[in-house]
Tab-separated table of C-alpha atoms and ligand atoms in Angstrom:
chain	number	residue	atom	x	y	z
A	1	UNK	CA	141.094	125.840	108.605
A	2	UNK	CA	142.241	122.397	107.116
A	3	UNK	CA	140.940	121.505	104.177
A	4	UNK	CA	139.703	118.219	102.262
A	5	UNK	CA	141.096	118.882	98.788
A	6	UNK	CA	138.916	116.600	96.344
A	7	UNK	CA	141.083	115.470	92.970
A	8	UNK	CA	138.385	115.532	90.249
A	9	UNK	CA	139.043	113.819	87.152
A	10	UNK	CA	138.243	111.144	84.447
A	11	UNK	CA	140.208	107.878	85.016
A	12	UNK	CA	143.595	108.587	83.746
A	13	UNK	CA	143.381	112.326	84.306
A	14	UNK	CA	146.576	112.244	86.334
A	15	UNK	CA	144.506	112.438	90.085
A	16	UNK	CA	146.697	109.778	91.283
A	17	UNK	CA	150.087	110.755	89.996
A	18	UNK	CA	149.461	114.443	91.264
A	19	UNK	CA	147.964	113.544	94.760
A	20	UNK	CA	151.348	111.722	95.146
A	21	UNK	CA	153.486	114.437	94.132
A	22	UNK	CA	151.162	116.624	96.720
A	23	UNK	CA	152.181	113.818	99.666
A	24	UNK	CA	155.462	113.596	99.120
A	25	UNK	CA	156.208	117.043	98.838
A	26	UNK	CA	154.168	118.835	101.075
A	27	UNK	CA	153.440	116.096	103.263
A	28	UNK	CA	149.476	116.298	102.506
A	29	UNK	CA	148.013	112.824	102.688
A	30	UNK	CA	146.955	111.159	99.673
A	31	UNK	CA	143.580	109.443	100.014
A	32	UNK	CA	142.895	106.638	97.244
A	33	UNK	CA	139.514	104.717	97.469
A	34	UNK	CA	140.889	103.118	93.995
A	35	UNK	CA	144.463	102.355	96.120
A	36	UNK	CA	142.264	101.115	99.401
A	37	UNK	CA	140.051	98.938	97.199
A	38	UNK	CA	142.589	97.059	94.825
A	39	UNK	CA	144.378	96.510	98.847
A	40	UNK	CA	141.344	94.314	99.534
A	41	UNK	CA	142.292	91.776	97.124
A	42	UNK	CA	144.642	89.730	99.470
A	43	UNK	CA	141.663	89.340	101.949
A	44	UNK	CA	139.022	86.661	101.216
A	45	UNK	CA	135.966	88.083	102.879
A	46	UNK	CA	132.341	88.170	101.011
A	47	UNK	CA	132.720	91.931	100.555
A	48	UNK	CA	136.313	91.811	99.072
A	49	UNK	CA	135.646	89.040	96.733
A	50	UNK	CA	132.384	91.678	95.845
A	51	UNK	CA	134.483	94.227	95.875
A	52	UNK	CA	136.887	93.104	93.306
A	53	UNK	CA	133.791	91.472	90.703
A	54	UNK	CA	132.584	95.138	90.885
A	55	UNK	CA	136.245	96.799	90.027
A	56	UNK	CA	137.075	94.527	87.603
A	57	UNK	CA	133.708	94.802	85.762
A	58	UNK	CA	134.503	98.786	85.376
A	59	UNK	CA	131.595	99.865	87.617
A	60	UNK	CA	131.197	101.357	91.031
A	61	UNK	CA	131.266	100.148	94.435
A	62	UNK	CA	128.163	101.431	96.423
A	63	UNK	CA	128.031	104.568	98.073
A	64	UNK	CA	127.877	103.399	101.850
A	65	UNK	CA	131.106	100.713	101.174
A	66	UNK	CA	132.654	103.580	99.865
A	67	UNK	CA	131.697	105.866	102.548
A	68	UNK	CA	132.550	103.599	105.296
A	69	UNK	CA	136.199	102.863	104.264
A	70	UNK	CA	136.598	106.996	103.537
A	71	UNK	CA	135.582	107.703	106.953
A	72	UNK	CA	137.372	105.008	108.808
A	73	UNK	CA	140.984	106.196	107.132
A	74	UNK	CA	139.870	109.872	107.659
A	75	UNK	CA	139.895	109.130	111.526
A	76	UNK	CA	143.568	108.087	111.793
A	77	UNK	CA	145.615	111.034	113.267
A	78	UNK	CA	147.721	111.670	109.847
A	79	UNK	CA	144.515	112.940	108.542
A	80	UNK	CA	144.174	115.435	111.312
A	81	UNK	CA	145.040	118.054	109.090
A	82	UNK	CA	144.556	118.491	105.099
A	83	UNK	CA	144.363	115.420	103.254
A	84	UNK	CA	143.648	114.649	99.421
A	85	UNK	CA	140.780	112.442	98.106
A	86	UNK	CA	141.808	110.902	95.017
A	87	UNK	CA	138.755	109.632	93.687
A	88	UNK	CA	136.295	110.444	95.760
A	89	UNK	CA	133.225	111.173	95.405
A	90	UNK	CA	132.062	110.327	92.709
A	91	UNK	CA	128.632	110.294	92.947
A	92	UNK	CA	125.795	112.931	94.153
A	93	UNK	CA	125.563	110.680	97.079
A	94	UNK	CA	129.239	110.697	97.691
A	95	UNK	CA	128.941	114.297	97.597
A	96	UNK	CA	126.281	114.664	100.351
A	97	UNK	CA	127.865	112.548	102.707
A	98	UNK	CA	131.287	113.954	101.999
A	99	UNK	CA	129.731	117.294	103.373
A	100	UNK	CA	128.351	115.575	106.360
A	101	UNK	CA	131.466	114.078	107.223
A	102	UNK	CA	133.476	117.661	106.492
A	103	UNK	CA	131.907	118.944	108.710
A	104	UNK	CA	132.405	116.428	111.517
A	105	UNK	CA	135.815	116.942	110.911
A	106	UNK	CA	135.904	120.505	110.830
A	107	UNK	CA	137.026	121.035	107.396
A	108	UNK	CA	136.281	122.584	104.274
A	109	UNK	CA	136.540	121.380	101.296
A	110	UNK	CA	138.345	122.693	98.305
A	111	UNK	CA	137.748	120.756	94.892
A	112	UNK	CA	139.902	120.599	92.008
A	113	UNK	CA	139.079	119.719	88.783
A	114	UNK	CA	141.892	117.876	86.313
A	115	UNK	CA	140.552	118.202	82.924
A	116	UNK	CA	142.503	115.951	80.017
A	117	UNK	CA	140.575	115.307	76.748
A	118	UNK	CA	138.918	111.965	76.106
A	119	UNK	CA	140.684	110.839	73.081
A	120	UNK	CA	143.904	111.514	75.794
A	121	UNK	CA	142.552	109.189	78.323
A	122	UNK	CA	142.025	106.622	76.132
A	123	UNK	CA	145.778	106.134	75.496
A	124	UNK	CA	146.847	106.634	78.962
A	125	UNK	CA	144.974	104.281	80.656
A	126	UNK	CA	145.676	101.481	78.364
A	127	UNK	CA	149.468	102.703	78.221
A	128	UNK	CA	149.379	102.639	81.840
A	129	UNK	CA	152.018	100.633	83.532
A	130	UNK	CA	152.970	100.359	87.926
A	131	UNK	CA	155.757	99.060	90.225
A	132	UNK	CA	154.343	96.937	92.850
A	133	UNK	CA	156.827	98.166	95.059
A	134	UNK	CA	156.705	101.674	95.017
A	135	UNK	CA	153.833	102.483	93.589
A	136	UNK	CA	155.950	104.662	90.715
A	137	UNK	CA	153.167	104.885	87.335
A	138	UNK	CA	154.672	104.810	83.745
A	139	UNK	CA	153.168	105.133	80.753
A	140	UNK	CA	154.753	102.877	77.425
A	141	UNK	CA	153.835	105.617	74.968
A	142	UNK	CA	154.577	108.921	77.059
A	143	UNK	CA	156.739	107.627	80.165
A	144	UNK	CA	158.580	104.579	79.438
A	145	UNK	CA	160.661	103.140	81.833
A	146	UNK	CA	164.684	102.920	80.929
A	147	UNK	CA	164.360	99.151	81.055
A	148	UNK	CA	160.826	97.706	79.098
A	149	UNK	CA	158.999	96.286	81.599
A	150	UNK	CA	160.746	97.330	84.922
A	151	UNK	CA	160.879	100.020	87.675
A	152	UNK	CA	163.068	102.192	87.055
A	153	UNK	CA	163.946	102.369	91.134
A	154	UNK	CA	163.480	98.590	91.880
A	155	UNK	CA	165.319	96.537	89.122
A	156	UNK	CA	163.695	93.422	90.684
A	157	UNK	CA	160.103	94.508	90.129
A	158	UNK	CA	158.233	93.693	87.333
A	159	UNK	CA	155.774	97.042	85.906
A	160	UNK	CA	151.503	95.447	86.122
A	161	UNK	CA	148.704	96.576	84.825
A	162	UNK	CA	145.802	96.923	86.091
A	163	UNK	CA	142.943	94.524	85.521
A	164	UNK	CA	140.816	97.605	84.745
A	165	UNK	CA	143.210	99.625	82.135
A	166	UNK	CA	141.763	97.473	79.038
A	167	UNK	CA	140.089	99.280	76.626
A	168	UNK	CA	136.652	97.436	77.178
A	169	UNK	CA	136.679	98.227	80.533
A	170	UNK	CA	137.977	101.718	80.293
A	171	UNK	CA	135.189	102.382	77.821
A	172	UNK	CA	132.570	101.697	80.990
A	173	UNK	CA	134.489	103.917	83.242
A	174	UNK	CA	134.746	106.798	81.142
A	175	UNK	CA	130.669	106.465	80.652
A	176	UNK	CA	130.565	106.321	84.268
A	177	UNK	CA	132.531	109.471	85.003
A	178	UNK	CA	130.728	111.283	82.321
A	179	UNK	CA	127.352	109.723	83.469
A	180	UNK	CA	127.812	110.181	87.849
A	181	UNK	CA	130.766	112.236	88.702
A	182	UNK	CA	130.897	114.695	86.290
A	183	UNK	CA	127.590	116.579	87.459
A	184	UNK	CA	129.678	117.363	90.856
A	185	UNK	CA	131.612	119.902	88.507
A	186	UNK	CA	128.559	122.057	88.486
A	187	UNK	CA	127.939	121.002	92.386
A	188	UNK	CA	130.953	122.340	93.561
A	189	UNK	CA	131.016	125.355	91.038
A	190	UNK	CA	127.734	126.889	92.357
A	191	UNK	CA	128.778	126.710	96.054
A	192	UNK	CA	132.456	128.545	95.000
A	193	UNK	CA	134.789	125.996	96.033
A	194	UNK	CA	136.021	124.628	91.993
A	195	UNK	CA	138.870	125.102	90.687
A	196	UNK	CA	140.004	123.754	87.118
A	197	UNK	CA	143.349	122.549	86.079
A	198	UNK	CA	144.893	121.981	82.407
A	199	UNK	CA	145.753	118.244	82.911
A	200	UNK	CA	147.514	117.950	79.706
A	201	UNK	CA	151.421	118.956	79.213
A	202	UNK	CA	153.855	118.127	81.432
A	203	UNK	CA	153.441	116.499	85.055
A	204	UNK	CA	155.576	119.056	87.009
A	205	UNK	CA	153.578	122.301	85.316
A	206	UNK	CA	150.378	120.653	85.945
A	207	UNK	CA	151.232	120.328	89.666
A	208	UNK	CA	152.548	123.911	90.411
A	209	UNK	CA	149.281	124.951	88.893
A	210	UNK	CA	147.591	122.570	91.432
A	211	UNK	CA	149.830	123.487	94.061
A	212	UNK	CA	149.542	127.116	93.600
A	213	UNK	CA	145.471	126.322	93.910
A	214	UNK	CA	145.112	125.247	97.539
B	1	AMP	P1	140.472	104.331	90.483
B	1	AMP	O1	141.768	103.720	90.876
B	1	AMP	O2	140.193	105.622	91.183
B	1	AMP	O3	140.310	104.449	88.990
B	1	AMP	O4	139.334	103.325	90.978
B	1	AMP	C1	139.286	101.992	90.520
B	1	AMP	C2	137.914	101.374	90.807
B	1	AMP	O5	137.672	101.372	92.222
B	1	AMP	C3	136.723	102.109	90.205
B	1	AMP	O6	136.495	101.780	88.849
B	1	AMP	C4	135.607	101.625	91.125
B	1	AMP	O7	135.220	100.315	90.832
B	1	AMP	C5	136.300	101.623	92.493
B	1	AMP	N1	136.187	102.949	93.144
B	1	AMP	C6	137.206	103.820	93.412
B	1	AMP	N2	136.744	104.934	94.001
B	1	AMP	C7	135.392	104.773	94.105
B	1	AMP	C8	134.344	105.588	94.608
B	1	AMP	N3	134.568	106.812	95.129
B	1	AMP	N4	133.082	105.099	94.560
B	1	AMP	C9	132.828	103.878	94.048
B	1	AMP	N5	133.759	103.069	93.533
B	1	AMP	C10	135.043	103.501	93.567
């Protein structure tokens, strides 16, 4: 049976850099409601100007937006199969109509938890640096580029940071996590389907663990 494999994780746990790894080497679609969001900001539409107050402010975007945009990439045809969710659900609600929508699609779902200690994160996230083009992620303390401040594969592309990674805002969505999306740990334990991942070390042991999960 395919499965939906759920990447759970604080921000800067690594579900990003690992659900990559997971598409382009197995061919398993990655699923970013982070990724699909921060897309919205070239439209100018009511709901993507709300969409982006609500990112940049560290907090969530409601269930049912969230829900809607899930479900509407889940029903193009390179999703027929297993595909990741990288940050999603993250909420109780998320959960319930993750299940619902599982089921539609004849899947079951296999969740993975990333675990990295806080005072970790903390350094991560506001070390965090990614190429516009390619969508590479380096880190200034722990994964520097060669040159400062550009992609290693696209010499013409300047690293950005995200409007979220500063440490005021990254404070609010580490009380989030902790707060909403960390009580689907003990969801997804008591039904069987949790497994738990050392996200510290290095990236490539972290994903044959993960890849020797599914
Ligand atoms: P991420 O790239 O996963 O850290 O997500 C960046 C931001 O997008 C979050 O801080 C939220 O504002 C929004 N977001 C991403 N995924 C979700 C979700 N499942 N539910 C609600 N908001 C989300």
């Amino acid at each position: 049976m395919s499965k939906i494999v759920v990447l759970i994780g604080a921000p800067g746990a690594g579900k990003g850099t690992q659900a990559r790894l997971l598409d382009e080497r197995l061919g398993i679609p990655q699923i970013s409601t982070g990724d699909m969001f921060r897309e919205m900001k070239t439209q100018d539409t009511p709901l993507a100007r709300e969409v982006q107050e609500i990112m940049a402010s560290g907090k969530l975007i409601s269930d049912d937006v969230t829900f809607r945009i899930v479900r509407e990439r889940t029903s193009k045809p390179d999703t027929a199969g297993t595909y990741v969710l990288d940050g999603y659900p993250r909420t109780a609600v998320q959960a319930e109509q993750l299940e619902e929508l599982a089921k539609e699609q004849g899947k079951e779902i296999q969740a993975i938890e990333i675990d990295v200690p806080k005072d970790e994160l903390m350094k991560r996230l506001t070390g965090r640096r990614t190429c516009p083009v390619c969508g590479e992620i380096y880190n200034v303390y722990s994964k520097p580029p060669k040159t400062e401040g550009v992609c290693d594969l696209h010499p013409d592309a300047q690293l950005t940071q995200r409007a979220d990674d500063n440490e005021e805002k990254v404070r609010v969505r580490l009380e989030t996590y902790d707060e909403l999306t960390k009580p689907l740990l003990a969801y997804y334990q008591s039904s069987g389907r949790l497994k738990k991942v050392d996200g510290t070390g290095e990236v490539e042991d972290i994903y044959s663990t993960l890849e020797a999960g599914l």
